[in-house]
Amino acid sequence: ETGVTQSPTHLIKTRGQQVTLRCSSQSGHNTVSWYQQALGQGPQFIFQYYREEENGRGNFPPRFSGLQFPNYSSELNVNALELDDSALYLCASSFQGTTTRYEQYFGPGTRLTVT
Amino acid sequence: AQKITQTQPGMFVQEKEAVTLDCTYDTSDPSYGLFWYKQPSSGEMIFLIYQGSYDQQNATEGRYSLNFQKARKSANLVISASQLGDSAMYFCAMREGRGGGYNKLIFGAGTRLAVHP
């Protein structure tokens, strides 16, 4: 069973730039969620993708956007980066179906630093 | 609004002893789920245990058990026979589910556990 993978591991960007983070879901999973974890805090829900559509969003501005592909992998895009966007970005996958299992399995994260 | 509270910023335990990490939650939804995750310094969130609101028995997974007290809205994690590798940050989380595949997790602030030899 292949676990959740994320790329890149680390990233340094300048304020105002755009960034794309990538996530491959665990095999057999069809739902991907993205979380932002600032230093010393618990993760905050950004949004979730199911069947290639966003089906839930947290309190994040529209400059945070995403995609899910037919193979269930996903991208998180952040435009007009701000210093406060510096955080660990975590991707989690889960399965939704006739027998839904609610456990979400997380990837290793991408640490984004905005200077 | 749904909320998770972890009141212990840090805990320490002697190796081979048991430790309880506290978690209380607040929700008006009759259907919810509670999770515990472990986050080592590497950053990855490792799933430990899950308890559904309608589950009659407390969840157990190896050395981890969840002490679920619904009336008190608490979901404490018990780690038995602590090991040095258990030193990490531990997060309690609640699933906010509205059907249709929606599966948002709300996390607490976490408890840092240190296991001493």
CSV table of C-alpha atoms in Angstrom, one decimal:
chain,number,residue,atom,x,y,z
A,1,GLU,CA,0.0,0.0,0.0
A,2,THR,CA,1.5,3.3,-1.1
A,3,GLY,CA,1.2,6.1,1.4
A,4,VAL,CA,0.5,9.8,0.9
A,5,THR,CA,3.4,11.7,-0.8
A,6,GLN,CA,3.9,15.4,-1.1
A,7,SER,CA,6.3,17.5,-3.1
A,8,PRO,CA,8.4,19.5,-2.7
A,9,THR,CA,9.6,18.9,0.9
A,10,HIS,CA,10.8,22.5,1.4
A,11,LEU,CA,10.2,25.7,-0.5
A,12,ILE,CA,11.3,29.3,-0.2
A,13,LYS,CA,9.4,32.0,-2.0
A,14,THR,CA,9.3,35.7,-2.0
A,15,ARG,CA,6.2,37.8,-1.0
A,16,GLY,CA,3.9,38.3,-3.9
A,17,GLN,CA,5.0,35.1,-5.8
A,18,GLN,CA,2.8,32.1,-6.6
A,19,VAL,CA,3.4,28.6,-5.4
A,20,THR,CA,2.1,25.1,-6.3
A,21,LEU,CA,2.2,22.2,-3.9
A,22,ARG,CA,1.5,18.6,-5.0
A,23,CYS,CA,0.1,15.6,-3.3
A,24,SER,CA,-0.5,12.0,-4.3
A,25,SER,CA,-3.1,10.2,-2.3
A,26,GLN,CA,-2.8,6.8,-0.7
A,27,SER,CA,-3.8,4.0,-3.0
A,28,GLY,CA,-7.5,3.3,-2.8
A,29,HIS,CA,-8.3,6.7,-1.5
A,30,ASN,CA,-10.5,9.2,-3.5
A,31,THR,CA,-10.6,12.3,-1.2
A,32,VAL,CA,-7.9,14.8,-0.6
A,33,SER,CA,-7.8,17.5,2.1
A,34,TRP,CA,-5.3,20.3,2.6
A,35,TYR,CA,-4.3,21.8,5.9
A,36,GLN,CA,-2.1,24.7,6.9
A,37,GLN,CA,-0.1,24.3,10.1
A,38,ALA,CA,1.6,27.4,11.4
A,39,LEU,CA,4.5,27.0,13.9
A,40,GLY,CA,3.3,25.9,17.3
A,41,GLN,CA,-0.3,25.4,16.3
A,42,GLY,CA,-2.6,22.7,15.2
A,43,PRO,CA,-3.4,22.2,11.5
A,44,GLN,CA,-6.2,24.4,10.0
A,45,PHE,CA,-8.5,23.0,7.3
A,46,ILE,CA,-8.0,24.8,3.9
A,47,PHE,CA,-10.3,22.7,1.6
A,48,GLN,CA,-11.2,19.2,0.5
A,49,TYR,CA,-11.6,17.7,-3.0
A,50,TYR,CA,-13.8,14.8,-3.8
A,51,ARG,CA,-14.6,13.5,-7.3
A,52,GLU,CA,-12.4,16.3,-8.7
A,53,GLU,CA,-14.5,19.1,-7.1
A,54,GLU,CA,-14.0,21.2,-4.0
A,55,ASN,CA,-16.7,20.1,-1.6
A,56,GLY,CA,-15.7,22.0,1.5
A,57,ARG,CA,-13.6,25.0,2.4
A,58,GLY,CA,-12.2,26.5,5.6
A,59,ASN,CA,-11.6,30.2,6.4
A,60,PHE,CA,-9.0,30.8,3.7
A,61,PRO,CA,-9.2,33.5,1.0
A,62,PRO,CA,-9.7,32.8,-2.7
A,63,ARG,CA,-6.0,33.1,-3.4
A,64,PHE,CA,-5.8,29.6,-2.0
A,65,SER,CA,-7.1,27.3,-4.7
A,66,GLY,CA,-6.7,23.7,-5.7
A,67,LEU,CA,-7.3,20.9,-8.1
A,68,GLN,CA,-7.9,17.2,-8.0
A,69,PHE,CA,-7.0,15.0,-10.9
A,70,PRO,CA,-8.7,11.8,-12.2
A,71,ASN,CA,-6.0,9.7,-10.4
A,72,TYR,CA,-7.0,11.5,-7.2
A,73,SER,CA,-3.8,13.4,-6.8
A,74,SER,CA,-4.1,17.0,-6.0
A,75,GLU,CA,-2.5,20.5,-6.1
A,76,LEU,CA,-2.7,23.4,-3.8
A,77,ASN,CA,-2.0,26.8,-5.4
A,78,VAL,CA,-1.4,29.9,-3.5
A,79,ASN,CA,-1.2,33.3,-5.3
A,80,ALA,CA,0.1,36.6,-4.0
A,81,LEU,CA,2.1,35.0,-1.2
A,82,GLU,CA,2.1,36.8,2.1
A,83,LEU,CA,4.6,36.4,5.0
A,84,ASP,CA,1.8,34.8,7.1
A,85,ASP,CA,1.6,32.0,4.5
A,86,SER,CA,4.8,30.6,5.9
A,87,ALA,CA,3.8,27.2,7.4
A,88,LEU,CA,3.8,23.5,7.0
A,89,TYR,CA,1.2,22.4,4.4
A,90,LEU,CA,-0.2,19.0,5.0
A,91,CYS,CA,-2.2,16.9,2.5
A,92,ALA,CA,-4.4,14.1,3.8
A,93,SER,CA,-6.3,11.4,1.9
A,94,SER,CA,-9.3,9.3,2.8
A,95,PHE,CA,-11.9,7.1,1.3
A,96,GLN,CA,-15.5,8.1,0.7
A,97,GLY,CA,-17.9,5.5,-0.7
A,98,THR,CA,-20.5,2.9,0.2
A,99,THR,CA,-18.5,2.1,3.3
A,100,THR,CA,-16.9,5.4,4.3
A,101,ARG,CA,-13.9,5.3,6.5
A,102,TYR,CA,-13.2,8.6,8.1
A,103,GLU,CA,-9.6,8.1,8.9
A,104,GLN,CA,-7.4,10.6,7.1
A,105,TYR,CA,-3.9,9.7,6.4
A,106,PHE,CA,-1.4,12.5,6.1
A,107,GLY,CA,1.7,13.1,3.9
A,108,PRO,CA,5.0,14.3,5.3
A,109,GLY,CA,4.1,17.9,4.4
A,110,THR,CA,5.7,20.8,2.5
A,111,ARG,CA,7.4,23.5,4.6
A,112,LEU,CA,6.9,26.8,2.8
A,113,THR,CA,8.9,29.9,3.8
A,114,VAL,CA,7.9,33.3,2.5
A,115,THR,CA,10.5,36.0,2.7
B,1,ALA,CA,-19.2,26.2,16.8
B,2,GLN,CA,-17.2,23.0,17.0
B,3,LYS,CA,-14.1,23.1,19.1
B,4,ILE,CA,-11.3,20.9,20.5
B,5,THR,CA,-9.5,21.8,23.7
B,6,GLN,CA,-6.2,20.3,24.9
B,7,THR,CA,-5.3,21.8,28.2
B,8,GLN,CA,-1.9,20.2,28.6
B,9,PRO,CA,0.8,22.0,26.6
B,10,GLY,CA,3.4,19.6,27.8
B,11,MET,CA,3.5,16.2,29.6
B,12,PHE,CA,6.3,13.9,30.6
B,13,VAL,CA,6.3,10.3,31.6
B,14,GLN,CA,8.8,7.7,32.6
B,15,GLU,CA,9.5,4.9,30.1
B,16,LYS,CA,7.3,1.9,30.5
B,17,GLU,CA,4.6,3.8,32.4
B,18,ALA,CA,1.2,4.8,31.2
B,19,VAL,CA,0.2,8.3,30.4
B,20,THR,CA,-3.2,10.1,29.7
B,21,LEU,CA,-3.5,13.0,27.3
B,22,ASP,CA,-6.6,15.1,27.8
B,23,CYS,CA,-9.0,16.2,25.2
B,24,THR,CA,-12.4,17.8,25.5
B,25,TYR,CA,-14.7,18.8,22.6
B,26,ASP,CA,-17.7,20.9,21.9
B,27,THR,CA,-20.3,20.2,19.2
B,28,SER,CA,-24.0,20.2,18.7
B,29,ASP,CA,-23.9,17.7,15.9
B,30,PRO,CA,-25.1,14.2,17.1
B,31,SER,CA,-22.9,12.5,14.6
B,32,TYR,CA,-19.1,13.2,14.9
B,33,GLY,CA,-15.8,11.4,15.1
B,34,LEU,CA,-12.8,11.9,17.3
B,35,PHE,CA,-9.2,11.2,16.3
B,36,TRP,CA,-5.8,11.3,17.8
B,37,TYR,CA,-2.7,11.9,15.7
B,38,LYS,CA,1.0,11.9,16.6
B,39,GLN,CA,3.4,14.4,15.1
B,40,PRO,CA,7.1,13.7,15.5
B,41,SER,CA,9.6,16.4,14.8
B,42,SER,CA,9.7,15.3,11.2
B,43,GLY,CA,6.3,16.9,10.8
B,44,GLU,CA,4.2,14.0,9.5
B,45,MET,CA,0.9,13.5,11.2
B,46,ILE,CA,0.5,9.8,12.1
B,47,PHE,CA,-3.0,8.4,12.6
B,48,LEU,CA,-3.3,6.6,16.0
B,49,ILE,CA,-7.0,6.0,16.8
B,50,TYR,CA,-10.6,6.8,15.9
B,51,GLN,CA,-13.8,6.9,17.9
B,52,GLY,CA,-17.2,7.4,16.4
B,53,SER,CA,-19.9,9.2,18.4
B,54,TYR,CA,-22.2,6.2,18.1
B,55,ASP,CA,-19.5,3.6,18.9
B,56,GLN,CA,-20.6,1.7,22.1
B,57,GLN,CA,-17.1,0.6,23.1
B,58,ASN,CA,-13.9,2.6,23.6
B,59,ALA,CA,-11.5,2.3,20.7
B,60,THR,CA,-8.2,0.5,21.2
B,61,GLU,CA,-5.2,0.2,18.8
B,62,GLY,CA,-2.3,-1.7,20.3
B,63,ARG,CA,-0.9,0.4,23.2
B,64,TYR,CA,-3.3,3.2,22.4
B,65,SER,CA,-6.8,3.4,23.9
B,66,LEU,CA,-9.3,6.2,23.8
B,67,ASN,CA,-11.3,6.9,27.0
B,68,PHE,CA,-14.5,8.2,25.5
B,69,GLN,CA,-16.9,9.9,27.9
B,70,LYS,CA,-19.7,11.2,25.8
B,71,ALA,CA,-21.7,13.0,28.6
B,72,ARG,CA,-18.6,14.9,29.6
B,73,LYS,CA,-17.5,15.5,26.0
B,74,SER,CA,-14.1,14.1,26.6
B,75,ALA,CA,-11.9,11.8,24.5
B,76,ASN,CA,-8.7,11.2,26.4
B,77,LEU,CA,-5.8,9.2,24.9
B,78,VAL,CA,-4.2,6.6,27.0
B,79,ILE,CA,-0.7,5.3,26.0
B,80,SER,CA,0.3,2.2,27.9
B,81,ALA,CA,3.9,1.1,28.5
B,82,SER,CA,5.4,4.3,27.1
B,83,GLN,CA,8.5,4.0,24.8
B,84,LEU,CA,11.2,6.6,24.1
B,85,GLY,CA,9.8,6.7,20.5
B,86,ASP,CA,6.5,8.0,21.8
B,87,SER,CA,8.1,11.4,22.4
B,88,ALA,CA,6.2,13.7,20.0
B,89,MET,CA,3.4,16.2,19.7
B,90,TYR,CA,-0.1,14.7,20.0
B,91,PHE,CA,-3.2,16.2,18.5
B,92,CYS,CA,-6.8,15.5,19.2
B,93,ALA,CA,-9.1,16.2,16.3
B,94,MET,CA,-12.8,16.1,15.6
B,95,ARG,CA,-14.5,15.3,12.3
B,96,GLU,CA,-17.0,17.8,11.1
B,97,GLY,CA,-19.1,15.8,8.7
B,98,ARG,CA,-22.1,17.1,6.8
B,99,GLY,CA,-22.6,14.2,4.5
B,100,GLY,CA,-21.8,14.2,0.8
B,101,GLY,CA,-18.2,13.2,1.5
B,102,TYR,CA,-17.4,16.3,3.5
B,103,ASN,CA,-14.7,15.3,6.1
B,104,LYS,CA,-13.1,18.3,7.7
B,105,LEU,CA,-10.9,17.8,10.8
B,106,ILE,CA,-10.8,20.4,13.6
B,107,PHE,CA,-7.6,20.1,15.6
B,108,GLY,CA,-6.7,21.1,19.1
B,109,ALA,CA,-3.5,23.0,20.0
B,110,GLY,CA,-1.7,19.8,20.8
B,111,THR,CA,0.2,18.3,23.8
B,112,ARG,CA,4.0,17.7,23.7
B,113,LEU,CA,4.8,14.4,25.3
B,114,ALA,CA,8.4,13.7,26.5
B,115,VAL,CA,9.2,10.1,27.5
B,116,HIS,CA,12.2,9.9,30.0
B,117,PRO,CA,14.4,6.8,30.3
